[in-house]
Amino acid sequence: VTGLVTANGITVGSGATLTANGGLSIVGGTLTGAGTGTATSSSTWSNGNMSGTGGITNFNGPLTITANSQQMDLRTVNNSAAATIGNGNLNIRNAGTFNNSATGTFTANVSATLQHDAFNEPAIFNNAGIFNKDGIGTESFVRVLRFDNSGTVNVNAGTLKLGGGTTSTGTFNIANGATLQLTTQGGGTSYNLNAGATFLGSGKVEFGDNGNANPFNINAPSTANTANVSILSRIVTFATGADFSTTGSLSISGGTLNGAATVTAPTYT
């Protein structure tokens, strides 16, 4: 299709392909089906839902999401350009997957909540590209919506809360005054830092939430260069050989530091 496709209820059946060269505007209804929809130009998602077991939606051009509690159910969405989201909720449910590819940038401008609002199957946000948290307020991944990072996360302002679990081999840059929270308030039970995971910047990294105490596992050597690290209520376990060093401060207030590795920090409280 050459022009802009406005979706207010579209089914792309199994084996079928819809290519919107003028972009895709999802304004209501449900984009569903087991086929593939691809937008190659600027697109918007202001209302309506996306669903369909095996269905794929590719955004190869810029994507603007106005979060109005839309649902992404049983579908895979791939972003390979520049996506932005503002205030509100976006629900990723029932094995839904949002992939921010290696060429993609996903920017949360202020406060938004991305959540898994149905507990039947896990849902995942995969970041292989660049994820930016800009502006004041909190961007939350909660209710067992996992956030896996193999790319770069920039917490430029405010707070990024990862409450649904995470596995990371990528980089987290936390700016001065900003906070990365690794918390179990969102129902997540699996938190793993694997080889390559690094914290950078002069902001704060918090393990725990003064509430639940599900464990966080550091499985390979990792570094927090200048970041200030706090263990609040989590059992943080360092596997044998998974030495951890920070050039900022380390504080433990209610949590437990566990394991056989070496932890190095210039100041400790």
Short mmCIF file of N, CA and C in Angstrom, two decimals, residues 48-192:
data_model
loop_
_atom_site.label_atom_id
_atom_site.label_comp_id
_atom_site.label_asym_id
_atom_site.label_seq_id
_atom_site.Cartn_x
_atom_site.Cartn_y
_atom_site.Cartn_z
N GLY A 48 -6.69 1.46 20.27
CA GLY A 48 -6.83 0.15 19.64
C GLY A 48 -5.76 -0.82 20.10
N ASN A 49 -5.93 -2.08 19.73
CA ASN A 49 -5.08 -3.16 20.21
C ASN A 49 -4.40 -3.90 19.06
N MET A 50 -3.39 -4.70 19.41
CA MET A 50 -2.76 -5.61 18.45
C MET A 50 -2.77 -7.00 19.06
N SER A 51 -3.17 -8.01 18.28
CA SER A 51 -3.23 -9.37 18.79
C SER A 51 -2.95 -10.34 17.66
N GLY A 52 -3.03 -11.65 17.99
CA GLY A 52 -2.87 -12.68 16.98
C GLY A 52 -1.69 -13.58 17.24
N THR A 53 -1.96 -14.84 17.59
CA THR A 53 -0.89 -15.80 17.83
C THR A 53 -0.05 -15.97 16.56
N GLY A 54 1.26 -15.75 16.69
CA GLY A 54 2.14 -15.86 15.54
C GLY A 54 2.20 -14.62 14.69
N GLY A 55 1.36 -13.63 15.00
CA GLY A 55 1.35 -12.39 14.22
C GLY A 55 2.54 -11.52 14.53
N ILE A 56 2.97 -10.76 13.51
CA ILE A 56 4.15 -9.89 13.64
C ILE A 56 3.79 -8.52 13.08
N THR A 57 4.19 -7.47 13.79
CA THR A 57 4.10 -6.12 13.28
C THR A 57 5.49 -5.51 13.30
N ASN A 58 5.97 -5.08 12.13
CA ASN A 58 7.30 -4.47 12.00
C ASN A 58 7.16 -2.97 11.79
N PHE A 59 7.81 -2.19 12.64
CA PHE A 59 7.87 -0.75 12.44
C PHE A 59 9.29 -0.40 12.00
N ASN A 60 9.44 -0.17 10.69
CA ASN A 60 10.74 0.15 10.12
C ASN A 60 10.94 1.64 9.95
N GLY A 61 9.92 2.41 10.32
CA GLY A 61 10.00 3.87 10.35
C GLY A 61 9.66 4.35 11.74
N PRO A 62 9.75 5.66 12.01
CA PRO A 62 9.47 6.18 13.36
C PRO A 62 8.07 5.80 13.85
N LEU A 63 7.96 5.53 15.16
CA LEU A 63 6.70 5.14 15.78
C LEU A 63 6.45 6.02 16.99
N THR A 64 5.26 6.63 17.04
CA THR A 64 4.85 7.41 18.21
C THR A 64 3.70 6.69 18.89
N ILE A 65 3.90 6.35 20.18
CA ILE A 65 2.88 5.64 20.95
C ILE A 65 2.27 6.60 21.95
N THR A 66 0.96 6.81 21.84
CA THR A 66 0.20 7.51 22.87
C THR A 66 -0.43 6.43 23.74
N ALA A 67 0.05 6.30 24.97
CA ALA A 67 -0.34 5.18 25.82
C ALA A 67 -1.72 5.40 26.42
N ASN A 68 -2.70 4.66 25.92
CA ASN A 68 -4.09 4.75 26.39
C ASN A 68 -4.60 3.40 26.85
N SER A 69 -3.73 2.65 27.54
CA SER A 69 -4.06 1.31 28.02
C SER A 69 -4.35 0.33 26.89
N GLN A 70 -3.68 0.52 25.75
CA GLN A 70 -3.81 -0.44 24.66
C GLN A 70 -3.24 -1.79 25.09
N GLN A 71 -3.67 -2.82 24.35
CA GLN A 71 -3.20 -4.17 24.62
C GLN A 71 -2.45 -4.72 23.41
N MET A 72 -1.32 -5.37 23.72
CA MET A 72 -0.56 -6.11 22.71
C MET A 72 -0.58 -7.55 23.17
N ASP A 73 -1.43 -8.37 22.56
CA ASP A 73 -1.78 -9.69 23.08
C ASP A 73 -1.34 -10.77 22.09
N LEU A 74 -0.44 -11.67 22.54
CA LEU A 74 -0.02 -12.81 21.72
C LEU A 74 0.69 -12.40 20.43
N ARG A 75 1.18 -11.18 20.36
CA ARG A 75 1.77 -10.69 19.11
C ARG A 75 3.20 -10.23 19.36
N THR A 76 4.00 -10.28 18.30
CA THR A 76 5.37 -9.77 18.35
C THR A 76 5.44 -8.46 17.58
N VAL A 77 5.99 -7.44 18.22
CA VAL A 77 6.19 -6.14 17.59
C VAL A 77 7.69 -5.88 17.53
N ASN A 78 8.17 -5.55 16.35
CA ASN A 78 9.60 -5.27 16.13
C ASN A 78 9.78 -3.81 15.77
N ASN A 79 10.60 -3.09 16.53
CA ASN A 79 10.93 -1.71 16.22
C ASN A 79 12.37 -1.63 15.77
N SER A 80 12.59 -1.10 14.58
CA SER A 80 13.95 -0.97 14.07
C SER A 80 14.31 0.47 13.76
N ALA A 81 13.45 1.42 14.17
CA ALA A 81 13.71 2.83 13.94
C ALA A 81 13.64 3.57 15.28
N ALA A 82 12.95 4.72 15.32
CA ALA A 82 12.86 5.53 16.53
C ALA A 82 11.44 5.51 17.04
N ALA A 83 11.24 4.88 18.20
CA ALA A 83 9.92 4.81 18.83
C ALA A 83 9.91 5.67 20.08
N THR A 84 8.78 6.34 20.35
CA THR A 84 8.63 7.15 21.55
C THR A 84 7.31 6.81 22.22
N ILE A 85 7.26 6.96 23.56
CA ILE A 85 6.03 6.75 24.31
C ILE A 85 5.93 7.84 25.37
N GLY A 86 4.70 8.32 25.60
CA GLY A 86 4.47 9.35 26.62
C GLY A 86 3.76 8.77 27.82
N ASN A 87 3.03 9.62 28.55
CA ASN A 87 2.33 9.19 29.76
C ASN A 87 1.28 8.14 29.46
N GLY A 88 1.02 7.26 30.45
CA GLY A 88 -0.06 6.30 30.32
C GLY A 88 0.41 4.87 30.45
N ASN A 89 -0.49 3.91 30.16
CA ASN A 89 -0.20 2.49 30.29
C ASN A 89 -0.24 1.81 28.93
N LEU A 90 0.67 0.87 28.74
CA LEU A 90 0.68 -0.02 27.58
C LEU A 90 0.76 -1.44 28.12
N ASN A 91 -0.21 -2.28 27.74
CA ASN A 91 -0.30 -3.63 28.28
C ASN A 91 0.20 -4.65 27.27
N ILE A 92 1.23 -5.38 27.64
CA ILE A 92 1.77 -6.45 26.80
C ILE A 92 1.45 -7.75 27.50
N ARG A 93 0.63 -8.62 26.87
CA ARG A 93 0.07 -9.75 27.59
C ARG A 93 0.25 -11.06 26.84
N ASN A 94 0.11 -12.17 27.61
CA ASN A 94 0.00 -13.51 27.03
C ASN A 94 1.07 -13.82 25.99
N ALA A 95 2.31 -13.79 26.43
CA ALA A 95 3.46 -14.10 25.56
C ALA A 95 3.69 -13.05 24.48
N GLY A 96 3.10 -11.88 24.63
CA GLY A 96 3.43 -10.79 23.72
C GLY A 96 4.88 -10.38 23.88
N THR A 97 5.50 -9.97 22.79
CA THR A 97 6.92 -9.61 22.80
C THR A 97 7.13 -8.32 22.03
N PHE A 98 7.80 -7.35 22.65
CA PHE A 98 8.21 -6.13 21.97
C PHE A 98 9.73 -6.18 21.84
N ASN A 99 10.22 -6.19 20.59
CA ASN A 99 11.65 -6.22 20.32
C ASN A 99 12.12 -4.86 19.83
N ASN A 100 12.99 -4.22 20.60
CA ASN A 100 13.69 -3.04 20.12
C ASN A 100 15.01 -3.51 19.55
N SER A 101 15.09 -3.55 18.23
CA SER A 101 16.20 -4.22 17.55
C SER A 101 17.50 -3.45 17.69
N ALA A 102 18.57 -4.01 17.18
CA ALA A 102 19.89 -3.40 17.28
C ALA A 102 19.95 -2.04 16.62
N THR A 103 19.07 -1.78 15.64
CA THR A 103 19.03 -0.47 14.99
C THR A 103 17.94 0.43 15.56
N GLY A 104 17.22 -0.07 16.55
CA GLY A 104 16.09 0.67 17.10
C GLY A 104 16.46 1.54 18.29
N THR A 105 15.67 2.61 18.46
CA THR A 105 15.75 3.47 19.63
C THR A 105 14.36 3.61 20.21
N PHE A 106 14.23 3.36 21.49
CA PHE A 106 12.93 3.48 22.17
C PHE A 106 13.11 4.51 23.27
N THR A 107 12.31 5.59 23.22
CA THR A 107 12.46 6.69 24.18
C THR A 107 11.18 6.88 24.96
N ALA A 108 11.30 6.82 26.28
CA ALA A 108 10.20 7.14 27.19
C ALA A 108 10.42 8.57 27.65
N ASN A 109 9.56 9.49 27.19
CA ASN A 109 9.81 10.91 27.42
C ASN A 109 9.51 11.36 28.85
N VAL A 110 8.47 10.80 29.47
CA VAL A 110 8.13 11.20 30.83
C VAL A 110 7.79 9.95 31.64
N SER A 111 6.55 9.85 32.12
CA SER A 111 6.16 8.70 32.94
C SER A 111 5.21 7.80 32.17
N ALA A 112 5.49 6.52 32.17
CA ALA A 112 4.60 5.54 31.54
C ALA A 112 4.77 4.22 32.25
N THR A 113 3.76 3.36 32.14
CA THR A 113 3.84 2.02 32.71
C THR A 113 3.62 1.01 31.61
N LEU A 114 4.59 0.16 31.37
CA LEU A 114 4.43 -0.98 30.49
C LEU A 114 4.28 -2.20 31.37
N GLN A 115 3.18 -2.92 31.18
CA GLN A 115 2.88 -3.99 32.12
C GLN A 115 2.27 -5.18 31.42
N HIS A 116 2.34 -6.31 32.13
CA HIS A 116 1.71 -7.54 31.68
C HIS A 116 0.44 -7.68 32.50
N ASP A 117 -0.71 -7.49 31.89
CA ASP A 117 -1.95 -7.43 32.67
C ASP A 117 -2.73 -8.73 32.63
N ALA A 118 -2.11 -9.82 32.17
CA ALA A 118 -2.73 -11.14 32.23
C ALA A 118 -1.62 -12.13 32.54
N PHE A 119 -1.83 -12.99 33.50
CA PHE A 119 -0.74 -13.79 34.04
C PHE A 119 -0.69 -15.20 33.47
N ASN A 120 -1.21 -15.40 32.26
CA ASN A 120 -1.23 -16.74 31.68
C ASN A 120 0.13 -17.14 31.11
N GLU A 121 0.74 -16.26 30.37
CA GLU A 121 2.03 -16.53 29.75
C GLU A 121 2.93 -15.32 29.96
N PRO A 122 4.25 -15.52 30.06
CA PRO A 122 5.14 -14.38 30.26
C PRO A 122 5.18 -13.47 29.04
N ALA A 123 5.42 -12.20 29.29
CA ALA A 123 5.58 -11.21 28.23
C ALA A 123 6.94 -10.55 28.40
N ILE A 124 7.52 -10.11 27.28
CA ILE A 124 8.91 -9.65 27.32
C ILE A 124 9.08 -8.38 26.49
N PHE A 125 9.88 -7.45 27.00
CA PHE A 125 10.41 -6.34 26.23
C PHE A 125 11.90 -6.61 26.07
N ASN A 126 12.34 -6.85 24.83
CA ASN A 126 13.75 -7.11 24.54
C ASN A 126 14.40 -5.86 23.98
N ASN A 127 15.45 -5.40 24.62
CA ASN A 127 16.19 -4.25 24.10
C ASN A 127 17.56 -4.70 23.60
N ALA A 128 17.72 -4.67 22.28
CA ALA A 128 19.02 -4.95 21.67
C ALA A 128 19.64 -3.68 21.11
N GLY A 129 18.87 -2.58 21.14
CA GLY A 129 19.33 -1.31 20.61
C GLY A 129 19.59 -0.31 21.71
N ILE A 130 18.91 0.85 21.62
CA ILE A 130 19.08 1.92 22.61
C ILE A 130 17.72 2.20 23.24
N PHE A 131 17.67 2.17 24.56
CA PHE A 131 16.47 2.53 25.31
C PHE A 131 16.80 3.77 26.13
N ASN A 132 16.03 4.85 25.93
CA ASN A 132 16.25 6.10 26.64
C ASN A 132 15.11 6.38 27.61
N LYS A 133 15.44 6.66 28.85
CA LYS A 133 14.47 7.18 29.80
C LYS A 133 14.78 8.66 29.98
N ASP A 134 13.92 9.53 29.43
CA ASP A 134 14.10 10.97 29.49
C ASP A 134 13.03 11.59 30.37
N GLY A 135 13.28 12.80 30.86
CA GLY A 135 12.27 13.54 31.59
C GLY A 135 12.06 13.04 33.00
N ILE A 136 11.37 13.87 33.80
CA ILE A 136 11.08 13.50 35.17
C ILE A 136 10.04 12.38 35.21
N GLY A 137 9.86 11.80 36.37
CA GLY A 137 8.87 10.74 36.51
C GLY A 137 9.50 9.38 36.39
N THR A 138 8.64 8.35 36.41
CA THR A 138 9.09 6.96 36.46
C THR A 138 8.54 6.18 35.27
N GLU A 139 9.41 5.47 34.61
CA GLU A 139 9.03 4.51 33.58
C GLU A 139 9.09 3.14 34.23
N SER A 140 7.97 2.42 34.26
CA SER A 140 7.89 1.18 35.01
C SER A 140 7.59 0.00 34.10
N PHE A 141 8.32 -1.09 34.29
CA PHE A 141 8.02 -2.38 33.68
C PHE A 141 7.59 -3.28 34.84
N VAL A 142 6.30 -3.55 34.93
CA VAL A 142 5.77 -4.22 36.12
C VAL A 142 4.86 -5.37 35.73
N ARG A 143 4.36 -6.06 36.75
CA ARG A 143 3.42 -7.17 36.60
C ARG A 143 3.99 -8.23 35.67
N VAL A 144 5.16 -8.70 36.02
CA VAL A 144 5.91 -9.75 35.34
C VAL A 144 6.14 -9.51 33.85
N LEU A 145 6.22 -8.25 33.45
CA LEU A 145 6.71 -7.92 32.11
C LEU A 145 8.23 -7.80 32.21
N ARG A 146 8.92 -8.80 31.66
CA ARG A 146 10.38 -8.82 31.73
C ARG A 146 10.97 -7.73 30.83
N PHE A 147 12.12 -7.21 31.25
CA PHE A 147 12.90 -6.29 30.44
C PHE A 147 14.28 -6.90 30.31
N ASP A 148 14.60 -7.44 29.13
CA ASP A 148 15.91 -8.04 28.89
C ASP A 148 16.74 -7.08 28.06
N ASN A 149 17.99 -6.88 28.46
CA ASN A 149 18.83 -5.87 27.82
C ASN A 149 20.14 -6.47 27.32
N SER A 150 20.31 -6.47 26.01
CA SER A 150 21.59 -6.83 25.41
C SER A 150 22.19 -5.64 24.68
N GLY A 151 21.52 -4.49 24.79
CA GLY A 151 21.98 -3.27 24.13
C GLY A 151 22.42 -2.24 25.15
N THR A 152 21.91 -1.01 24.99
CA THR A 152 22.29 0.11 25.86
C THR A 152 21.05 0.77 26.41
N VAL A 153 21.01 0.95 27.72
CA VAL A 153 19.92 1.67 28.38
C VAL A 153 20.49 2.96 28.96
N ASN A 154 19.89 4.09 28.59
CA ASN A 154 20.30 5.39 29.11
C ASN A 154 19.21 5.94 30.02
N VAL A 155 19.47 5.96 31.32
CA VAL A 155 18.53 6.59 32.26
C VAL A 155 19.02 8.02 32.42
N ASN A 156 18.46 8.91 31.60
CA ASN A 156 18.95 10.29 31.53
C ASN A 156 18.34 11.19 32.60
N ALA A 157 17.17 10.81 33.09
CA ALA A 157 16.49 11.59 34.12
C ALA A 157 15.41 10.72 34.74
N GLY A 158 14.98 11.08 35.95
CA GLY A 158 13.91 10.35 36.60
C GLY A 158 14.33 8.96 37.00
N THR A 159 13.36 8.03 36.97
CA THR A 159 13.59 6.66 37.45
C THR A 159 13.12 5.66 36.41
N LEU A 160 13.93 4.64 36.17
CA LEU A 160 13.53 3.49 35.37
C LEU A 160 13.40 2.32 36.33
N LYS A 161 12.17 1.80 36.46
CA LYS A 161 11.89 0.70 37.38
C LYS A 161 11.68 -0.58 36.58
N LEU A 162 12.53 -1.56 36.83
CA LEU A 162 12.40 -2.87 36.19
C LEU A 162 11.88 -3.84 37.24
N GLY A 163 10.56 -4.03 37.25
CA GLY A 163 9.93 -4.80 38.30
C GLY A 163 9.43 -6.16 37.86
N GLY A 164 9.63 -6.52 36.61
CA GLY A 164 9.10 -7.78 36.12
C GLY A 164 10.16 -8.81 35.83
N GLY A 165 11.38 -8.57 36.30
CA GLY A 165 12.48 -9.48 36.03
C GLY A 165 13.34 -8.97 34.90
N THR A 166 14.57 -9.43 34.85
CA THR A 166 15.48 -9.00 33.79
C THR A 166 16.64 -9.98 33.65
N THR A 167 17.13 -10.10 32.43
CA THR A 167 18.42 -10.73 32.16
C THR A 167 19.20 -9.75 31.30
N SER A 168 20.40 -9.42 31.71
CA SER A 168 21.15 -8.38 31.01
C SER A 168 22.57 -8.82 30.70
N THR A 169 22.98 -8.53 29.47
CA THR A 169 24.39 -8.62 29.06
C THR A 169 24.84 -7.27 28.53
N GLY A 170 23.99 -6.25 28.69
CA GLY A 170 24.24 -4.95 28.10
C GLY A 170 24.66 -3.90 29.11
N THR A 171 24.59 -2.65 28.67
CA THR A 171 25.07 -1.51 29.45
C THR A 171 23.91 -0.67 29.96
N PHE A 172 24.00 -0.24 31.20
CA PHE A 172 23.07 0.72 31.77
C PHE A 172 23.84 2.00 32.11
N ASN A 173 23.51 3.11 31.45
CA ASN A 173 24.09 4.40 31.76
C ASN A 173 23.10 5.18 32.63
N ILE A 174 23.50 5.53 33.85
CA ILE A 174 22.60 6.23 34.76
C ILE A 174 23.19 7.60 35.06
N ALA A 175 22.49 8.65 34.59
CA ALA A 175 22.99 10.01 34.73
C ALA A 175 22.89 10.49 36.17
N ASN A 176 23.64 11.52 36.49
CA ASN A 176 23.60 12.12 37.82
C ASN A 176 22.17 12.55 38.16
N GLY A 177 21.68 12.12 39.32
CA GLY A 177 20.33 12.44 39.74
C GLY A 177 19.27 11.46 39.27
N ALA A 178 19.63 10.55 38.39
CA ALA A 178 18.70 9.54 37.89
C ALA A 178 18.87 8.24 38.66
N THR A 179 17.85 7.34 38.57
CA THR A 179 17.87 6.10 39.33
C THR A 179 17.40 4.94 38.47
N LEU A 180 18.12 3.83 38.56
CA LEU A 180 17.69 2.55 38.01
C LEU A 180 17.28 1.66 39.17
N GLN A 181 16.00 1.25 39.20
CA GLN A 181 15.50 0.39 40.27
C GLN A 181 15.28 -1.02 39.74
N LEU A 182 15.90 -1.98 40.38
CA LEU A 182 15.69 -3.39 40.08
C LEU A 182 14.88 -3.94 41.24
N THR A 183 13.57 -4.02 41.03
CA THR A 183 12.63 -4.20 42.12
C THR A 183 11.70 -5.38 41.86
N THR A 184 11.23 -6.01 42.92
CA THR A 184 10.29 -7.11 42.77
C THR A 184 8.85 -6.67 42.95
N GLN A 185 8.60 -5.37 43.04
CA GLN A 185 7.23 -4.90 43.21
C GLN A 185 6.36 -5.22 42.00
N GLY A 186 6.98 -5.49 40.87
CA GLY A 186 6.23 -5.83 39.68
C GLY A 186 5.99 -7.31 39.51
N GLY A 187 6.36 -8.14 40.49
CA GLY A 187 6.07 -9.56 40.41
C GLY A 187 7.15 -10.41 39.78
N GLY A 188 8.24 -9.79 39.34
CA GLY A 188 9.30 -10.56 38.71
C GLY A 188 10.04 -11.43 39.71
N THR A 189 10.51 -12.58 39.27
CA THR A 189 11.21 -13.51 40.16
C THR A 189 12.60 -13.86 39.66
N SER A 190 12.98 -13.48 38.46
CA SER A 190 14.26 -13.86 37.89
C SER A 190 15.02 -12.60 37.47
N TYR A 191 16.13 -12.35 38.14
CA TYR A 191 16.94 -11.17 37.88
C TYR A 191 18.39 -11.63 37.74
N ASN A 192 18.95 -11.49 36.54
CA ASN A 192 20.28 -12.02 36.28
C ASN A 192 21.13 -11.02 35.51
#
